[in-house]
Amino acid sequence: MNIDILSPEQSETLLGILNATKKAVVIGHKSPDGDALGSCLSWARYLRVVYNVEATVVVPDQYPDFLKWLPESETIVRYDKHKDEVQNLLDTVDTIFCLDLNQASRVQELEAPLVASKAQKVLIDHHLYPDMDTVLTVSHPEMSSTCELVFRIIWQLGGFEQMDKKWADQVYCGMMTDTGGFTFNSTRPEIFFIISQILTKGIDKDKIYRNVYNNYSVWAVRLRGYIMAQKLNYYEDLNASYFAISKMDMEEYHYVKGDAEGLVNVPLTIKGLKLSISLREDNVLENTVWVSLRSVDDFPANEVAAQFFNGGGHLNAAGGHLNCSLDEACQIARQAIKAWADRLRS
């Protein structure tokens, strides 16, 4: 099966960059998820193993506790904790690889130093509308994840045989989390060919699943039960739902980052549901609400995200944010559901 993803010109350009790079930074987006961490860590490992590059993974802020098992996650440098160190890296590296982000704004506080850096920049991503000043952009929104892109690139460039189980763990985790355990955006046969190759590295895919999805504190489980029992707003006639998590909820249930991960998928287990919207009040920033949307079949969660929540994403998995109170965000969610009533009923 041919899974090559780079054009001949892109392949030549990337090989030139890799052979010339001695020191690199690999950057993922703010609030990094499994695909951001998996792609950054696996790409950095590839740079070190195959090209002997001094590669450092940098993320803007904290990532979920349930991803701290990832091999080499202890080497990640957080910008919010080590600004001077990151600034020095950006001032001294040859190349900055930006993975799983389509615009510099997705690193938020890190945007200004990233843009100001004189290092050449390479973008590898699967989100729509890439917009960065780079020497090379590899953008494929049709891919399941950035980790799938990383695998395809390394496979095409002949590096797969040199990769080990740690690398395979990182790639598989990113592909798994960005497809909800291969339940959406994962119907292409190439994905399962890739998984079959990853399995040759000796990964325990069931343990990876448990590490990600069965690794919550008792408080996180209680929070999730409370939200589903007390906060779920279900529109039976419109096949849609939304719920809102407040600062008070998070305080009461000792919330830590990642405790609500994947919760937006739970309402989709309701028979006939087409759209699930999650609203989460930021527990630090005022008037900031984070939005996640999930859908099934051909209902466009990404279009709803763009129209109502300043966001976007993929057909069945999208996100956004609102600069308003949680009550106002709930009103907007209701407006969004009603605006799409015809499609939701059909």
Tab-separated table of C-alpha atoms in Angstrom:
chain	number	residue	atom	x	y	z
A	1	MET	CA	0.000	0.000	0.000
A	2	ASN	CA	1.364	3.404	-0.980
A	3	ILE	CA	1.077	5.831	1.935
A	4	ASP	CA	3.562	8.447	0.707
A	5	ILE	CA	2.318	11.949	1.489
A	6	LEU	CA	5.064	14.322	0.330
A	7	SER	CA	5.395	15.589	-3.220
A	8	PRO	CA	8.847	15.103	-4.789
A	9	GLU	CA	9.535	18.804	-4.224
A	10	GLN	CA	8.464	18.653	-0.576
A	11	SER	CA	10.525	15.539	-0.005
A	12	GLU	CA	13.639	17.174	-1.467
A	13	THR	CA	13.097	20.348	0.582
A	14	LEU	CA	12.518	18.475	3.835
A	15	LEU	CA	15.544	16.229	3.361
A	16	GLY	CA	17.677	19.314	2.791
A	17	ILE	CA	16.365	20.878	5.997
A	18	LEU	CA	16.876	17.698	8.026
A	19	ASN	CA	20.431	17.191	6.815
A	20	ALA	CA	21.363	20.800	7.575
A	21	THR	CA	19.724	21.080	10.999
A	22	LYS	CA	21.889	20.649	14.101
A	23	LYS	CA	19.550	22.093	16.730
A	24	ALA	CA	15.758	22.243	16.593
A	25	VAL	CA	12.668	23.049	18.598
A	26	VAL	CA	9.431	21.127	18.056
A	27	ILE	CA	6.370	23.134	19.151
A	28	GLY	CA	2.782	22.027	19.763
A	29	HIS	CA	-0.367	24.044	20.414
A	30	LYS	CA	-1.720	25.470	23.666
A	31	SER	CA	-3.468	22.962	25.950
A	32	PRO	CA	-1.746	20.109	24.115
A	33	ASP	CA	-3.736	16.925	23.611
A	34	GLY	CA	-2.640	13.413	22.711
A	35	ASP	CA	-2.026	14.218	19.056
A	36	ALA	CA	-0.047	17.379	19.810
A	37	LEU	CA	2.186	15.624	22.334
A	38	GLY	CA	2.417	12.392	20.366
A	39	SER	CA	3.381	14.109	17.125
A	40	CYS	CA	5.881	16.474	18.758
A	41	LEU	CA	7.569	13.748	20.806
A	42	SER	CA	7.713	11.269	17.924
A	43	TRP	CA	9.056	13.854	15.477
A	44	ALA	CA	11.715	14.947	17.980
A	45	ARG	CA	12.712	11.319	18.530
A	46	TYR	CA	13.033	10.842	14.773
A	47	LEU	CA	15.254	13.923	14.532
A	48	ARG	CA	17.526	12.640	17.306
A	49	VAL	CA	17.763	9.019	16.166
A	50	VAL	CA	18.100	9.434	12.417
A	51	TYR	CA	19.730	12.867	12.032
A	52	ASN	CA	21.478	13.328	15.399
A	53	VAL	CA	19.662	16.636	15.871
A	54	GLU	CA	19.562	18.236	19.314
A	55	ALA	CA	15.768	18.434	19.439
A	56	THR	CA	13.659	19.931	22.251
A	57	VAL	CA	9.880	19.714	22.522
A	58	VAL	CA	8.215	22.927	23.721
A	59	VAL	CA	4.554	23.425	24.608
A	60	PRO	CA	2.865	26.641	25.753
A	61	ASP	CA	1.343	25.301	28.971
A	62	GLN	CA	0.199	22.340	31.012
A	63	TYR	CA	-0.944	19.078	29.455
A	64	PRO	CA	-3.272	16.451	31.011
A	65	ASP	CA	-2.006	14.128	33.726
A	66	PHE	CA	-3.199	11.088	31.759
A	67	LEU	CA	-0.590	11.827	29.073
A	68	LYS	CA	2.388	11.938	31.423
A	69	TRP	CA	3.062	8.249	30.792
A	70	LEU	CA	4.135	9.057	27.221
A	71	PRO	CA	7.784	8.135	26.640
A	72	GLU	CA	10.075	11.193	26.974
A	73	SER	CA	7.260	13.459	28.174
A	74	GLU	CA	9.555	14.365	31.073
A	75	THR	CA	11.811	16.178	28.571
A	76	ILE	CA	9.067	18.587	27.440
A	77	VAL	CA	9.716	22.253	28.254
A	78	ARG	CA	6.682	24.355	29.185
A	79	TYR	CA	6.836	27.981	28.089
A	80	ASP	CA	4.648	29.185	30.950
A	81	LYS	CA	7.172	27.733	33.424
A	82	HIS	CA	10.477	28.330	31.599
A	83	LYS	CA	10.134	31.434	29.437
A	84	ASP	CA	13.823	32.376	29.477
A	85	GLU	CA	14.902	28.868	28.518
A	86	VAL	CA	12.428	28.729	25.637
A	87	GLN	CA	13.424	32.202	24.459
A	88	ASN	CA	17.081	31.123	24.402
A	89	LEU	CA	16.163	28.033	22.401
A	90	LEU	CA	14.218	30.068	19.846
A	91	ASP	CA	17.171	32.430	19.517
A	92	THR	CA	19.726	29.680	18.911
A	93	VAL	CA	18.107	26.836	16.951
A	94	ASP	CA	18.405	26.268	13.219
A	95	THR	CA	14.856	25.037	12.671
A	96	ILE	CA	11.494	25.260	14.400
A	97	PHE	CA	9.041	22.486	13.596
A	98	CYS	CA	5.413	23.449	14.325
A	99	LEU	CA	3.208	20.387	14.673
A	100	ASP	CA	-0.548	20.032	15.084
A	101	LEU	CA	-1.205	23.754	14.723
A	102	ASN	CA	-2.231	25.717	11.666
A	103	GLN	CA	-1.524	29.260	12.867
A	104	ALA	CA	0.955	30.856	15.251
A	105	SER	CA	-1.952	32.181	17.300
A	106	ARG	CA	-2.640	28.620	18.492
A	107	VAL	CA	0.386	28.819	20.787
A	108	GLN	CA	-1.087	32.011	22.302
A	109	GLU	CA	1.467	33.518	24.753
A	110	LEU	CA	4.278	31.864	22.794
A	111	GLU	CA	3.187	33.458	19.516
A	112	ALA	CA	5.329	36.627	19.675
A	113	PRO	CA	8.668	34.901	20.375
A	114	LEU	CA	7.847	32.171	17.838
A	115	VAL	CA	7.120	34.671	15.072
A	116	ALA	CA	10.138	36.800	15.994
A	117	SER	CA	12.580	33.893	15.841
A	118	LYS	CA	14.920	33.995	12.847
A	119	ALA	CA	15.040	30.199	12.648
A	120	GLN	CA	13.502	28.595	9.569
A	121	LYS	CA	10.064	27.160	10.264
A	122	VAL	CA	8.408	23.969	9.061
A	123	LEU	CA	4.696	23.294	9.566
A	124	ILE	CA	3.255	19.756	9.733
A	125	ASP	CA	-0.463	19.745	10.465
A	126	HIS	CA	-3.915	18.347	9.662
A	127	HIS	CA	-6.121	21.365	10.443
A	128	LEU	CA	-7.846	23.561	7.878
A	129	TYR	CA	-6.484	26.876	6.613
A	130	PRO	CA	-2.756	26.783	7.468
A	131	ASP	CA	-1.384	30.314	7.727
A	132	MET	CA	2.234	30.601	8.822
A	133	ASP	CA	5.414	31.984	7.309
A	134	THR	CA	7.375	28.786	6.663
A	135	VAL	CA	10.022	27.329	4.367
A	136	LEU	CA	7.848	24.210	4.112
A	137	THR	CA	4.194	23.525	4.939
A	138	VAL	CA	2.870	19.968	4.932
A	139	SER	CA	-0.876	20.336	5.459
A	140	HIS	CA	-3.425	17.559	4.987
A	141	PRO	CA	-6.773	18.194	6.718
A	142	GLU	CA	-8.064	14.877	5.409
A	143	MET	CA	-5.659	12.988	7.665
A	144	SER	CA	-6.909	11.530	10.941
A	145	SER	CA	-4.201	13.228	12.981
A	146	THR	CA	-0.849	14.924	12.819
A	147	CYS	CA	0.630	11.676	14.140
A	148	GLU	CA	-0.613	9.950	10.991
A	149	LEU	CA	1.219	12.594	8.978
A	150	VAL	CA	4.391	12.091	11.025
A	151	PHE	CA	4.230	8.338	10.407
A	152	ARG	CA	3.693	8.784	6.666
A	153	ILE	CA	6.562	11.265	6.326
A	154	ILE	CA	9.025	9.108	8.252
A	155	TRP	CA	7.896	6.027	6.322
A	156	GLN	CA	8.364	7.844	2.997
A	157	LEU	CA	11.812	9.120	3.974
A	158	GLY	CA	12.943	5.629	4.949
A	159	GLY	CA	13.225	6.161	8.699
A	160	PHE	CA	10.657	3.649	9.935
A	161	GLU	CA	13.065	0.742	10.473
A	162	GLN	CA	15.194	2.869	12.815
A	163	MET	CA	12.242	3.778	15.009
A	164	ASP	CA	11.548	1.870	18.223
A	165	LYS	CA	8.722	1.058	20.630
A	166	LYS	CA	8.899	4.448	22.403
A	167	TRP	CA	8.348	6.195	19.089
A	168	ALA	CA	5.546	3.809	18.183
A	169	ASP	CA	3.820	4.429	21.544
A	170	GLN	CA	3.881	8.170	20.864
A	171	VAL	CA	2.483	7.887	17.327
A	172	TYR	CA	-0.222	5.400	18.223
A	173	CYS	CA	-1.389	7.510	21.169
A	174	GLY	CA	-1.843	10.555	18.938
A	175	MET	CA	-3.737	8.650	16.265
A	176	MET	CA	-5.940	6.966	18.861
A	177	THR	CA	-6.854	10.111	20.787
A	178	ASP	CA	-7.577	12.251	17.726
A	179	THR	CA	-10.024	9.668	16.414
A	180	GLY	CA	-11.745	8.931	19.730
A	181	GLY	CA	-10.300	5.442	19.841
A	182	PHE	CA	-10.750	5.092	16.052
A	183	THR	CA	-14.480	5.834	16.235
A	184	PHE	CA	-14.459	8.859	13.887
A	185	ASN	CA	-12.358	10.193	10.999
A	186	SER	CA	-10.708	6.794	10.713
A	187	THR	CA	-12.412	4.801	7.945
A	188	ARG	CA	-9.601	4.892	5.383
A	189	PRO	CA	-7.770	1.549	4.969
A	190	GLU	CA	-4.407	3.345	5.088
A	191	ILE	CA	-4.971	4.096	8.774
A	192	PHE	CA	-5.197	0.428	9.660
A	193	PHE	CA	-2.199	-0.406	7.499
A	194	ILE	CA	-0.277	2.158	9.548
A	195	ILE	CA	-1.546	0.621	12.788
A	196	SER	CA	-0.459	-2.823	11.594
A	197	GLN	CA	3.055	-1.475	11.051
A	198	ILE	CA	3.119	0.275	14.426
A	199	LEU	CA	2.198	-3.044	16.074
A	200	THR	CA	5.415	-4.572	14.717
A	201	LYS	CA	7.308	-2.340	17.160
A	202	GLY	CA	5.846	-4.242	20.101
A	203	ILE	CA	3.409	-1.681	21.484
A	204	ASP	CA	0.641	-2.740	23.869
A	205	LYS	CA	-2.319	-0.946	22.291
A	206	ASP	CA	-4.683	-2.050	25.073
A	207	LYS	CA	-2.400	-0.595	27.744
A	208	ILE	CA	-2.147	2.663	25.804
A	209	TYR	CA	-5.946	2.816	25.740
A	210	ARG	CA	-6.102	2.225	29.498
A	211	ASN	CA	-3.416	4.824	30.145
A	212	VAL	CA	-5.481	7.452	28.321
A	213	TYR	CA	-9.108	6.549	28.925
A	214	ASN	CA	-9.039	4.574	32.197
A	215	ASN	CA	-6.686	6.738	34.188
A	216	TYR	CA	-8.876	9.242	36.043
A	217	SER	CA	-8.972	10.146	39.710
A	218	VAL	CA	-12.091	9.310	41.716
A	219	TRP	CA	-12.918	13.038	41.727
A	220	ALA	CA	-12.793	13.125	37.934
A	221	VAL	CA	-15.212	10.191	37.736
A	222	ARG	CA	-17.548	11.922	40.184
A	223	LEU	CA	-17.369	15.155	38.155
A	224	ARG	CA	-18.251	13.310	34.967
A	225	GLY	CA	-21.185	11.576	36.608
A	226	TYR	CA	-22.438	14.863	38.049
A	227	ILE	CA	-22.250	16.662	34.715
A	228	MET	CA	-24.151	13.919	32.893
A	229	ALA	CA	-26.762	13.586	35.636
A	230	GLN	CA	-27.337	17.235	36.519
A	231	LYS	CA	-26.004	19.470	33.736
A	232	LEU	CA	-26.880	17.724	30.466
A	233	ASN	CA	-29.412	19.639	28.374
A	234	TYR	CA	-30.995	17.214	25.939
A	235	TYR	CA	-33.133	18.249	22.952
A	236	GLU	CA	-34.883	15.023	22.026
A	237	ASP	CA	-36.747	16.573	19.096
A	238	LEU	CA	-33.531	18.074	17.707
A	239	ASN	CA	-31.153	15.153	18.363
A	240	ALA	CA	-28.714	17.473	20.128
A	241	SER	CA	-27.368	18.248	23.591
A	242	TYR	CA	-25.092	20.611	25.453
A	243	PHE	CA	-23.654	20.838	28.940
A	244	ALA	CA	-21.702	23.493	30.812
A	245	ILE	CA	-18.954	23.033	33.389
A	246	SER	CA	-18.519	26.036	35.704
A	247	LYS	CA	-15.631	27.150	37.861
A	248	MET	CA	-17.704	26.197	40.879
A	249	ASP	CA	-18.166	22.671	39.512
A	250	MET	CA	-14.418	22.345	38.988
A	251	GLU	CA	-13.605	23.603	42.469
A	252	GLU	CA	-16.120	21.274	44.085
A	253	TYR	CA	-14.747	18.238	42.267
A	254	HIS	CA	-11.030	19.137	42.565
A	255	TYR	CA	-10.627	19.536	38.808
A	256	VAL	CA	-7.219	19.089	37.210
A	257	LYS	CA	-6.455	19.561	33.541
A	258	GLY	CA	-7.782	16.653	31.513
A	259	ASP	CA	-10.576	15.617	33.879
A	260	ALA	CA	-13.216	16.549	31.290
A	261	GLU	CA	-11.310	15.098	28.334
A	262	GLY	CA	-13.628	13.098	26.087
A	263	LEU	CA	-16.733	13.945	28.098
A	264	VAL	CA	-18.244	15.642	25.046
A	265	ASN	CA	-18.411	12.211	23.380
A	266	VAL	CA	-20.592	10.649	26.079
A	267	PRO	CA	-23.938	12.172	24.950
A	268	LEU	CA	-23.355	10.659	21.506
A	269	THR	CA	-24.182	7.294	23.089
A	270	ILE	CA	-27.819	8.499	23.254
A	271	LYS	CA	-29.778	6.848	20.476
A	272	GLY	CA	-30.230	9.202	17.520
A	273	LEU	CA	-28.071	12.034	18.886
A	274	LYS	CA	-26.266	13.956	16.142
A	275	LEU	CA	-24.571	16.855	17.943
A	276	SER	CA	-22.967	17.206	21.373
A	277	ILE	CA	-21.619	20.540	22.649
A	278	SER	CA	-19.412	20.959	25.710
A	279	LEU	CA	-18.899	24.354	27.365
A	280	ARG	CA	-16.194	24.722	29.997
A	281	GLU	CA	-15.527	27.922	31.885
A	282	ASP	CA	-11.829	28.715	32.143
A	283	ASN	CA	-10.807	28.284	35.769
A	284	VAL	CA	-8.315	31.182	35.587
A	285	LEU	CA	-9.314	33.623	32.840
A	286	GLU	CA	-12.450	35.716	33.230
A	287	ASN	CA	-15.152	35.603	30.544
A	288	THR	CA	-13.490	32.745	28.704
A	289	VAL	CA	-15.386	29.595	27.766
A	290	TRP	CA	-13.830	26.679	25.900
A	291	VAL	CA	-16.086	24.825	23.487
A	292	SER	CA	-15.874	21.294	22.107
A	293	LEU	CA	-18.259	19.845	19.554
A	294	ARG	CA	-18.745	16.275	18.375
A	295	SER	CA	-21.141	14.943	15.767
A	296	VAL	CA	-21.939	11.794	13.822
A	297	ASP	CA	-22.317	10.876	10.164
A	298	ASP	CA	-22.413	13.922	7.885
A	299	PHE	CA	-23.477	16.546	10.415
A	300	PRO	CA	-20.817	19.331	10.233
A	301	ALA	CA	-19.601	20.099	13.759
A	302	ASN	CA	-16.859	22.244	12.211
A	303	GLU	CA	-19.373	24.526	10.504
A	304	VAL	CA	-21.292	25.010	13.754
A	305	ALA	CA	-17.998	25.801	15.510
A	306	ALA	CA	-17.076	28.389	12.894
A	307	GLN	CA	-20.521	30.012	12.829
A	308	PHE	CA	-21.134	30.307	16.566
A	309	PHE	CA	-17.963	29.592	18.553
A	310	ASN	CA	-15.039	31.320	16.799
A	311	GLY	CA	-13.612	27.950	15.934
A	312	GLY	CA	-13.397	25.165	13.434
A	313	GLY	CA	-11.967	21.709	13.018
A	314	HIS	CA	-13.043	18.500	11.361
A	315	LEU	CA	-16.452	17.280	10.242
A	316	ASN	CA	-17.200	15.308	13.405
A	317	ALA	CA	-14.761	16.886	15.885
A	318	ALA	CA	-14.355	20.627	16.318
A	319	GLY	CA	-13.695	23.275	18.920
A	320	GLY	CA	-13.714	26.970	19.659
A	321	HIS	CA	-13.982	29.548	22.402
A	322	LEU	CA	-16.191	32.386	23.555
A	323	ASN	CA	-15.279	35.569	25.407
A	324	CYS	CA	-18.366	35.841	27.573
A	325	SER	CA	-19.947	34.478	30.723
A	326	LEU	CA	-20.922	30.833	30.973
A	327	ASP	CA	-24.614	31.794	30.994
A	328	GLU	CA	-24.151	33.724	27.753
A	329	ALA	CA	-22.282	30.765	26.273
A	330	CYS	CA	-25.245	28.529	27.107
A	331	GLN	CA	-27.538	30.949	25.282
A	332	ILE	CA	-25.280	30.781	22.220
A	333	ALA	CA	-25.273	26.978	22.360
A	334	ARG	CA	-29.057	26.978	22.362
A	335	GLN	CA	-29.071	29.409	19.435
A	336	ALA	CA	-26.672	27.176	17.526
A	337	ILE	CA	-28.815	24.094	18.050
A	338	LYS	CA	-31.979	25.906	16.969
A	339	ALA	CA	-30.247	27.441	13.943
A	340	TRP	CA	-29.293	23.957	12.734
A	341	ALA	CA	-32.654	22.410	13.623
A	342	ASP	CA	-33.538	21.332	10.103
A	343	ARG	CA	-30.285	19.403	9.637
A	344	LEU	CA	-30.474	17.941	13.137
A	345	ARG	CA	-34.017	16.650	12.609
A	346	SER	CA	-33.370	15.133	9.217
